[in-house]
Amino acid sequence: MQGVKKIYACDLNLGEEVEELKSLYTREALQRKLLYNELQELRGNIRVFLRCRYDSRSQCCLKFLGDNEVLAPNSKKPFTFDKVFSPKSSQEEVYEDARAVIMSCVDGYNVCILAYGQTGSGKTFTMQGPANDPGVNVRSLKELLNVCEQRENVTYNLKASMIEIYNETVHDLLSDTVNPLEVRAQGTKIVMPGLIEMQVKSLQDIDQIMKLGSKNRSVAATKMNSQSSRSHLIFMVTVEGQDKTTGACSTGTLTLCDLAGSERVSKTEATGQRLVEAAAINKSLSSLGQVFTALKTGQLHVPYRNSKLTHILQPSLGGDAKACLFVMVSPDIENLSETVSTMQFGSNAQQVQLGQAKKNISNNPRGS
Ligand SMILES: Nc1ncnc2c1ncn2[C@@H]1O[C@H](COP(=O)(O)OP(=O)(O)O)[C@@H](O)[C@H]1O
Ligand SMILES: [Mg+2]
């Protein structure tokens, strides 16, 4: 009898211990998330990286001054970014700097990576890259799969979708049908009813999804008599995690955007369909700039709804989200005016370091 009592007491103690460990664990997980968030907020929620394309045939007209500054010819003041990558930089180096931000989607954050720049500046190379030297997309998905596998205490479910925005119309690139998708706000989320989401369990799944998406994209481009550089490509990954110990669920998203070429099209060049394309691109990219400006100046109204692009990106820009903007430039002196305008766009976003300040403003409207 005594023995049974002892065992029973022991069992009770164990139960208590498990409960205590559970709560300690939950607290620790929360703390980790908060600390990471704080660190990112100190650094700014939008990090801006400049990368100059490599070209074996021409000299680079830009001067790279250390890790953060780049000087354009005939100008005295350099542009400053979180990091600048010269033409010699490798895909690994570029990925390494965006890595921490990307991986925070595993902890339930909305993360967005954007590549902005004129056509031919290396956006697709940086985001997708060739098979033997993959870019940010493939590297981050590979690592996401690894991290999800290694964390034994959490069950993860990864889903991917791929869309294209052409002339302010959203197309599902994983679907055979050409019906445009509608974009709706649902609380803090954005939903596109009917959007296909595919399970990602292995590297082969990623490969298949990417192949299907790019096949559908080129079919659509041929039908519309357009080029891929005239549309925005968005690859979205949802990471759902459930903690095996506590049962707590988290949902993070990783949104990877290869934006349409930012070059200004001359008036004589742009007629008919090209004029419509240029106007749609201009509208969405300038809306993106306006969103950065509104976030930067702590405006209470951020004009996300001015374009399909910014509407879809709303949950991943601002608030608790983390974003990396790659501003991509050409090394050629002939492209200098586009290069400077791209660097100005990046510089505008670079100063969005006010995630914390914006929060203070909205929490404390009288500013007291
Ligand atoms: N860092 C780089 N190193 C080597 N080749 C590059 C690099 N960046 C771009 N390229 C090459 O330059 C060309 C234009 O790049 P691309 O990524 O297609 O530009 P964009 O998508 O901005 O129009 C492609 O042939 C690409 O392979
Ligand atoms: Mg491209």
Short mmCIF file of C-alpha atoms and ligand atoms in Angstrom, two decimals:
data_model
loop_
_atom_site.label_atom_id
_atom_site.label_comp_id
_atom_site.label_asym_id
_atom_site.label_seq_id
_atom_site.Cartn_x
_atom_site.Cartn_y
_atom_site.Cartn_z
CA MET A 1 0.00 0.00 0.00
CA GLN A 2 2.82 2.29 1.02
CA GLY A 3 4.51 1.50 -2.29
CA VAL A 4 1.40 2.34 -4.32
CA LYS A 5 1.09 5.65 -2.45
CA LYS A 6 4.72 6.39 -3.20
CA ILE A 7 4.28 5.59 -6.88
CA TYR A 8 1.12 7.68 -6.96
CA ALA A 9 2.91 10.62 -5.33
CA CYS A 10 5.76 10.20 -7.74
CA ASP A 11 3.31 10.17 -10.63
CA LEU A 12 1.69 13.35 -9.34
CA ASN A 13 5.11 14.98 -9.04
CA LEU A 14 5.96 13.91 -12.55
CA GLY A 15 2.70 15.37 -13.83
CA GLU A 16 3.51 18.65 -12.12
CA GLU A 17 7.01 18.58 -13.48
CA VAL A 18 5.78 18.01 -17.02
CA GLU A 19 3.34 20.90 -16.64
CA GLU A 20 6.11 23.12 -15.30
CA LEU A 21 8.45 22.13 -18.11
CA LYS A 22 5.70 22.77 -20.63
CA SER A 23 5.12 26.27 -19.34
CA LEU A 24 8.87 26.96 -19.16
CA TYR A 25 9.20 25.75 -22.72
CA THR A 26 6.33 27.91 -23.95
CA ARG A 27 7.84 30.91 -22.21
CA GLU A 28 11.25 30.21 -23.72
CA ALA A 29 9.80 29.85 -27.24
CA LEU A 30 7.91 33.11 -26.83
CA GLN A 31 10.98 34.88 -25.49
CA ARG A 32 13.04 33.70 -28.45
CA LYS A 33 10.44 35.11 -30.81
CA LEU A 34 10.25 38.41 -28.92
CA LEU A 35 14.02 38.80 -28.77
CA TYR A 36 14.37 38.10 -32.46
CA ASN A 37 11.63 40.59 -33.18
CA GLU A 38 13.32 43.23 -31.05
CA LEU A 39 16.62 42.70 -32.79
CA GLN A 40 15.00 43.07 -36.19
CA GLU A 41 13.13 46.17 -35.08
CA LEU A 42 16.36 47.76 -33.93
CA ARG A 43 17.81 47.08 -37.35
CA GLY A 44 14.64 48.16 -39.12
CA ASN A 45 11.89 45.97 -40.48
CA ILE A 46 12.84 46.61 -44.08
CA ARG A 47 16.38 45.84 -45.02
CA VAL A 48 17.66 47.11 -48.34
CA PHE A 49 20.49 45.48 -50.26
CA LEU A 50 21.99 46.74 -53.49
CA ARG A 51 23.44 44.27 -55.96
CA CYS A 52 25.21 45.12 -59.19
CA ARG A 53 25.06 42.54 -62.01
CA TYR A 54 28.28 40.90 -63.13
CA ASP A 55 29.29 41.47 -66.73
CA SER A 56 32.47 39.98 -68.15
CA ARG A 57 32.40 42.40 -71.11
CA SER A 58 32.12 45.72 -69.37
CA GLN A 59 33.64 47.58 -66.47
CA CYS A 60 31.43 48.54 -63.58
CA CYS A 61 30.77 52.28 -63.48
CA LEU A 62 29.94 52.26 -59.77
CA LYS A 63 32.43 52.52 -56.91
CA PHE A 64 31.85 50.27 -53.92
CA LEU A 65 33.00 51.91 -50.70
CA GLY A 66 33.06 49.23 -48.04
CA ASP A 67 30.05 47.11 -47.17
CA ASN A 68 27.38 49.80 -47.11
CA GLU A 69 28.13 52.53 -49.61
CA VAL A 70 28.13 52.88 -53.34
CA LEU A 71 29.13 55.91 -55.38
CA ALA A 72 27.77 56.75 -58.82
CA PRO A 73 30.10 58.47 -61.35
CA ASN A 74 30.12 62.27 -61.15
CA SER A 75 28.43 62.32 -57.80
CA LYS A 76 29.92 63.30 -54.46
CA LYS A 77 27.51 61.72 -52.03
CA PRO A 78 27.37 57.95 -51.90
CA PHE A 79 24.14 55.99 -51.46
CA THR A 80 23.99 54.00 -48.23
CA PHE A 81 22.28 50.61 -47.91
CA ASP A 82 22.18 47.83 -45.33
CA LYS A 83 24.62 46.05 -47.59
CA VAL A 84 26.02 46.57 -51.06
CA PHE A 85 27.06 43.66 -53.28
CA SER A 86 29.59 44.37 -56.03
CA PRO A 87 29.49 42.45 -59.36
CA LYS A 88 31.94 39.96 -57.83
CA SER A 89 29.51 38.84 -55.13
CA SER A 90 28.33 35.26 -55.19
CA GLN A 91 24.81 33.85 -54.86
CA GLU A 92 25.85 32.36 -51.47
CA GLU A 93 26.98 35.73 -50.10
CA VAL A 94 23.77 37.41 -51.20
CA TYR A 95 21.61 34.68 -49.68
CA GLU A 96 23.60 34.68 -46.44
CA ASP A 97 22.57 38.25 -45.66
CA ALA A 98 18.87 37.67 -46.25
CA ARG A 99 18.87 34.30 -44.51
CA ALA A 100 18.01 35.31 -40.94
CA VAL A 101 15.03 37.34 -42.11
CA ILE A 102 13.83 34.55 -44.40
CA MET A 103 14.05 31.90 -41.71
CA SER A 104 11.91 33.89 -39.29
CA CYS A 105 8.86 32.70 -41.26
CA VAL A 106 9.38 29.38 -39.44
CA ASP A 107 8.62 31.21 -36.19
CA GLY A 108 5.36 32.60 -37.53
CA TYR A 109 6.40 35.86 -39.20
CA ASN A 110 5.35 37.20 -42.57
CA VAL A 111 8.48 37.67 -44.61
CA CYS A 112 8.81 39.31 -47.99
CA ILE A 113 11.76 39.41 -50.38
CA LEU A 114 11.54 41.75 -53.37
CA ALA A 115 13.83 42.24 -56.35
CA TYR A 116 13.47 45.69 -57.95
CA GLY A 117 15.35 47.09 -60.94
CA GLN A 118 15.40 47.63 -64.68
CA THR A 119 15.12 44.69 -67.09
CA GLY A 120 18.49 42.95 -67.41
CA SER A 121 19.82 44.09 -64.02
CA GLY A 122 19.84 40.57 -62.53
CA LYS A 123 16.51 40.29 -60.66
CA THR A 124 15.69 36.81 -61.95
CA PHE A 125 19.32 35.72 -61.53
CA THR A 126 19.25 36.79 -57.88
CA MET A 127 15.80 35.36 -57.10
CA GLN A 128 15.73 32.19 -59.21
CA GLY A 129 19.21 31.83 -60.66
CA PRO A 130 20.46 29.07 -62.95
CA ALA A 131 20.11 25.42 -61.85
CA ASN A 132 23.85 25.10 -61.12
CA ASP A 133 23.99 28.33 -59.12
CA PRO A 134 20.53 28.84 -57.60
CA GLY A 135 19.28 32.11 -56.19
CA VAL A 136 17.37 33.17 -53.11
CA ASN A 137 14.16 31.22 -53.97
CA VAL A 138 15.65 27.77 -54.18
CA ARG A 139 18.18 28.31 -51.39
CA SER A 140 15.56 29.53 -48.94
CA LEU A 141 13.11 26.73 -49.76
CA LYS A 142 15.85 24.13 -49.32
CA GLU A 143 16.79 25.57 -45.96
CA LEU A 144 13.16 25.91 -44.90
CA LEU A 145 12.67 22.20 -45.56
CA ASN A 146 15.81 21.41 -43.54
CA VAL A 147 14.89 23.59 -40.58
CA CYS A 148 11.37 22.17 -40.48
CA GLU A 149 12.77 18.64 -40.51
CA GLN A 150 15.31 19.35 -37.77
CA ARG A 151 12.89 20.86 -35.30
CA GLU A 152 11.61 17.65 -33.81
CA ASN A 153 9.21 19.30 -31.40
CA VAL A 154 7.16 20.99 -34.13
CA THR A 155 5.15 19.45 -36.97
CA TYR A 156 5.36 21.62 -40.06
CA ASN A 157 3.20 21.82 -43.12
CA LEU A 158 4.57 23.76 -46.10
CA LYS A 159 2.37 24.91 -48.97
CA ALA A 160 3.39 26.89 -52.05
CA SER A 161 1.58 28.95 -54.63
CA MET A 162 2.72 31.03 -57.56
CA ILE A 163 0.98 34.00 -59.15
CA GLU A 164 1.68 36.60 -61.78
CA ILE A 165 0.36 40.15 -61.91
CA TYR A 166 0.07 41.44 -65.45
CA ASN A 167 -1.80 44.67 -66.27
CA GLU A 168 -3.32 44.73 -62.77
CA THR A 169 -4.76 41.24 -63.25
CA VAL A 170 -3.72 38.34 -61.03
CA HIS A 171 -3.18 34.90 -62.62
CA ASP A 172 -2.64 31.61 -60.82
CA LEU A 173 0.46 30.06 -62.38
CA LEU A 174 -0.21 26.62 -60.87
CA SER A 175 -3.63 26.42 -62.51
CA ASP A 176 -4.53 25.35 -66.05
CA THR A 177 -7.38 27.82 -66.22
CA VAL A 178 -6.77 31.42 -67.17
CA ASN A 179 -9.49 32.97 -65.00
CA PRO A 180 -8.09 35.92 -63.09
CA LEU A 181 -7.97 35.72 -59.30
CA GLU A 182 -9.82 38.12 -57.08
CA VAL A 183 -7.92 39.73 -54.18
CA ARG A 184 -9.90 40.20 -50.97
CA ALA A 185 -9.05 41.38 -47.49
CA GLN A 186 -10.16 39.05 -44.71
CA GLY A 187 -9.22 40.53 -41.35
CA THR A 188 -5.46 40.97 -41.40
CA LYS A 189 -5.14 38.39 -44.15
CA ILE A 190 -5.40 38.65 -47.91
CA VAL A 191 -7.24 35.85 -49.66
CA MET A 192 -7.50 34.95 -53.31
CA PRO A 193 -10.42 32.52 -53.60
CA GLY A 194 -9.56 29.51 -55.77
CA LEU A 195 -5.77 30.00 -55.50
CA ILE A 196 -4.00 26.65 -55.79
CA GLU A 197 -1.67 25.75 -52.93
CA MET A 198 0.59 22.74 -53.35
CA GLN A 199 2.12 20.74 -50.52
CA VAL A 200 5.91 20.93 -50.33
CA LYS A 201 7.57 17.92 -48.74
CA SER A 202 10.77 17.53 -50.70
CA LEU A 203 13.20 19.21 -53.06
CA GLN A 204 11.52 17.40 -55.94
CA ASP A 205 8.20 19.06 -55.01
CA ILE A 206 9.87 22.49 -55.17
CA ASP A 207 11.39 21.67 -58.53
CA GLN A 208 8.06 20.48 -59.93
CA ILE A 209 6.16 23.53 -58.67
CA MET A 210 8.73 25.92 -60.13
CA LYS A 211 8.72 24.11 -63.47
CA LEU A 212 4.91 24.08 -63.68
CA GLY A 213 4.74 27.78 -62.75
CA SER A 214 7.31 28.87 -65.28
CA LYS A 215 5.74 26.72 -68.02
CA ASN A 216 2.33 28.31 -67.40
CA ARG A 217 3.96 31.72 -67.27
CA SER A 218 5.55 31.39 -70.69
CA VAL A 219 2.34 29.97 -72.18
CA ALA A 220 0.42 32.95 -70.80
CA ALA A 221 3.09 35.38 -72.05
CA THR A 222 2.86 33.96 -75.58
CA LYS A 223 -0.93 34.19 -75.52
CA MET A 224 -0.81 37.78 -74.34
CA ASN A 225 2.08 38.63 -76.67
CA SER A 226 4.09 39.94 -73.75
CA GLN A 227 7.44 39.32 -72.05
CA SER A 228 7.98 38.01 -68.55
CA SER A 229 9.81 41.23 -67.69
CA ARG A 230 6.50 43.09 -67.99
CA SER A 231 4.79 41.25 -65.15
CA HIS A 232 5.41 40.67 -61.44
CA LEU A 233 6.10 37.10 -60.39
CA ILE A 234 5.16 36.18 -56.83
CA PHE A 235 6.03 32.90 -55.17
CA MET A 236 4.34 32.36 -51.82
CA VAL A 237 5.09 29.76 -49.18
CA THR A 238 2.92 29.24 -46.11
CA VAL A 239 4.61 27.58 -43.15
CA GLU A 240 2.20 26.15 -40.61
CA GLY A 241 3.72 24.76 -37.44
CA GLN A 242 2.20 22.93 -34.52
CA ASP A 243 4.20 22.47 -31.35
CA LYS A 244 3.98 18.82 -30.31
CA THR A 245 4.36 19.65 -26.61
CA THR A 246 2.07 22.61 -26.19
CA GLY A 247 -0.18 22.21 -29.24
CA ALA A 248 0.43 25.88 -30.06
CA CYS A 249 0.06 26.70 -33.77
CA SER A 250 1.94 29.31 -35.79
CA THR A 251 1.57 30.43 -39.38
CA GLY A 252 4.30 32.29 -41.22
CA THR A 253 4.53 33.21 -44.85
CA LEU A 254 7.44 33.74 -47.19
CA THR A 255 6.66 35.86 -50.24
CA LEU A 256 9.30 36.09 -52.96
CA CYS A 257 8.74 38.71 -55.67
CA ASP A 258 10.57 39.10 -58.93
CA LEU A 259 9.14 42.49 -59.94
CA ALA A 260 8.50 43.75 -63.47
CA GLY A 261 11.27 45.88 -65.00
CA SER A 262 11.30 49.36 -63.48
CA GLU A 263 12.68 51.12 -66.60
CA ARG A 264 10.84 54.14 -67.89
CA VAL A 265 9.54 53.47 -71.36
CA SER A 266 9.97 56.32 -73.81
CA LYS A 267 6.81 57.89 -75.20
CA THR A 268 7.63 56.96 -78.79
CA GLU A 269 8.27 53.33 -77.82
CA ALA A 270 5.14 52.83 -75.79
CA THR A 271 2.02 52.64 -77.90
CA GLY A 272 -1.01 50.35 -77.74
CA GLN A 273 -0.42 47.27 -75.58
CA ARG A 274 3.06 48.41 -74.50
CA LEU A 275 1.59 51.66 -73.23
CA VAL A 276 -1.01 49.79 -71.14
CA GLU A 277 1.73 47.52 -69.72
CA ALA A 278 3.98 50.47 -68.91
CA ALA A 279 1.13 52.27 -67.15
CA ALA A 280 0.26 49.17 -65.05
CA ILE A 281 3.89 48.63 -64.04
CA ASN A 282 4.32 52.28 -63.23
CA LYS A 283 1.19 52.25 -61.10
CA SER A 284 2.21 49.22 -59.05
CA LEU A 285 5.85 50.19 -58.58
CA SER A 286 4.99 53.75 -57.61
CA SER A 287 2.37 52.37 -55.19
CA LEU A 288 5.13 50.25 -53.66
CA GLY A 289 7.24 53.39 -53.26
CA GLN A 290 4.30 55.21 -51.67
CA VAL A 291 3.79 52.36 -49.20
CA PHE A 292 7.46 52.63 -48.16
CA THR A 293 7.10 56.41 -47.80
CA ALA A 294 3.94 56.06 -45.69
CA LEU A 295 5.65 53.51 -43.44
CA LYS A 296 8.72 55.72 -43.22
CA THR A 297 6.84 58.80 -42.14
CA GLY A 298 4.60 56.85 -39.76
CA GLN A 299 1.39 57.76 -41.57
CA LEU A 300 -1.68 56.12 -40.12
CA HIS A 301 -3.04 55.44 -43.60
CA VAL A 302 -0.75 53.30 -45.73
CA PRO A 303 -2.07 53.15 -49.32
CA TYR A 304 -1.80 49.38 -49.80
CA ARG A 305 -4.96 49.24 -51.88
CA ASN A 306 -3.67 51.45 -54.70
CA SER A 307 -2.41 48.44 -56.68
CA LYS A 308 -2.83 44.66 -56.78
CA LEU A 309 0.85 44.24 -55.92
CA THR A 310 0.78 46.28 -52.71
CA HIS A 311 -2.62 44.86 -51.74
CA ILE A 312 -1.29 41.30 -51.97
CA LEU A 313 1.90 42.28 -50.12
CA GLN A 314 0.06 44.16 -47.34
CA PRO A 315 0.46 41.45 -44.66
CA SER A 316 4.19 41.21 -45.49
CA LEU A 317 5.04 44.93 -45.49
CA GLY A 318 4.65 46.91 -42.31
CA GLY A 319 3.38 45.80 -38.91
CA ASP A 320 5.26 42.83 -37.55
CA ALA A 321 6.45 41.71 -40.97
CA LYS A 322 10.04 41.53 -42.16
CA ALA A 323 11.07 42.53 -45.65
CA CYS A 324 14.26 42.51 -47.71
CA LEU A 325 14.38 44.68 -50.79
CA PHE A 326 17.07 43.89 -53.34
CA VAL A 327 17.70 46.88 -55.57
CA MET A 328 19.35 45.54 -58.66
CA VAL A 329 21.52 47.67 -60.94
CA SER A 330 23.45 47.30 -64.15
CA PRO A 331 27.23 47.95 -64.24
CA ASP A 332 26.99 49.79 -67.60
CA ILE A 333 27.46 53.53 -67.78
CA GLU A 334 24.75 53.71 -70.49
CA ASN A 335 22.23 52.61 -67.88
CA LEU A 336 23.35 55.18 -65.34
CA SER A 337 20.14 57.20 -65.21
CA GLU A 338 18.07 54.05 -64.53
CA THR A 339 20.70 52.95 -61.99
CA VAL A 340 20.46 56.24 -60.10
CA SER A 341 16.66 56.13 -60.15
CA THR A 342 16.74 52.52 -58.82
CA MET A 343 19.16 53.57 -56.06
CA GLN A 344 16.83 56.44 -55.15
CA PHE A 345 13.93 54.00 -54.87
CA GLY A 346 16.03 51.80 -52.57
CA SER A 347 17.18 54.77 -50.56
CA ASN A 348 13.55 55.76 -49.94
CA ALA A 349 12.81 52.27 -48.61
CA GLN A 350 16.11 52.15 -46.71
CA GLN A 351 14.91 54.79 -44.32
CA VAL A 352 11.89 52.74 -43.27
CA GLN A 353 13.48 52.04 -39.92
CA LEU A 354 10.50 53.24 -37.97
CA GLY A 355 8.54 50.09 -37.27
CA GLN A 356 8.82 50.85 -33.57
CA ALA A 357 7.97 54.53 -33.93
CA LYS A 358 4.91 53.76 -36.01
CA LYS A 359 3.71 51.43 -33.29
CA ASN A 360 4.18 54.14 -30.68
CA ILE A 361 2.16 56.55 -32.75
CA SER A 362 -0.76 54.19 -33.20
CA ASN A 363 -0.70 53.11 -29.53
CA ASN A 364 -0.53 56.62 -28.32
CA PRO A 365 -2.50 58.87 -30.68
CA ARG A 366 -2.13 62.04 -28.61
CA GLY A 367 1.63 61.63 -28.57
CA SER A 368 1.73 62.19 -24.81
N1 LIG B 1 25.48 38.26 -60.74
C1 LIG B 1 25.45 37.75 -61.98
N2 LIG B 1 26.45 36.96 -62.42
C2 LIG B 1 26.42 36.44 -63.66
N3 LIG B 1 25.44 36.65 -64.56
C3 LIG B 1 24.40 37.43 -64.18
C4 LIG B 1 24.35 38.02 -62.88
N4 LIG B 1 23.23 38.74 -62.77
C5 LIG B 1 22.59 38.60 -63.96
N5 LIG B 1 23.30 37.82 -64.80
C6 LIG B 1 22.91 37.50 -66.20
O1 LIG B 1 22.49 38.72 -66.83
C7 LIG B 1 21.36 38.51 -67.65
C8 LIG B 1 20.18 39.39 -67.17
O2 LIG B 1 19.82 38.99 -65.87
P1 LIG B 1 18.32 38.73 -65.41
O3 LIG B 1 18.39 38.13 -64.05
O4 LIG B 1 17.57 37.96 -66.43
O5 LIG B 1 17.76 40.22 -65.34
P2 LIG B 1 16.29 40.73 -64.99
O6 LIG B 1 15.53 39.58 -64.39
O7 LIG B 1 16.49 41.85 -64.03
O8 LIG B 1 15.70 41.19 -66.28
C9 LIG B 1 21.05 37.04 -67.57
O9 LIG B 1 21.64 36.40 -68.66
C10 LIG B 1 21.72 36.58 -66.29
O10 LIG B 1 22.09 35.23 -66.30
MG MG B 2 13.72 38.78 -65.10
#
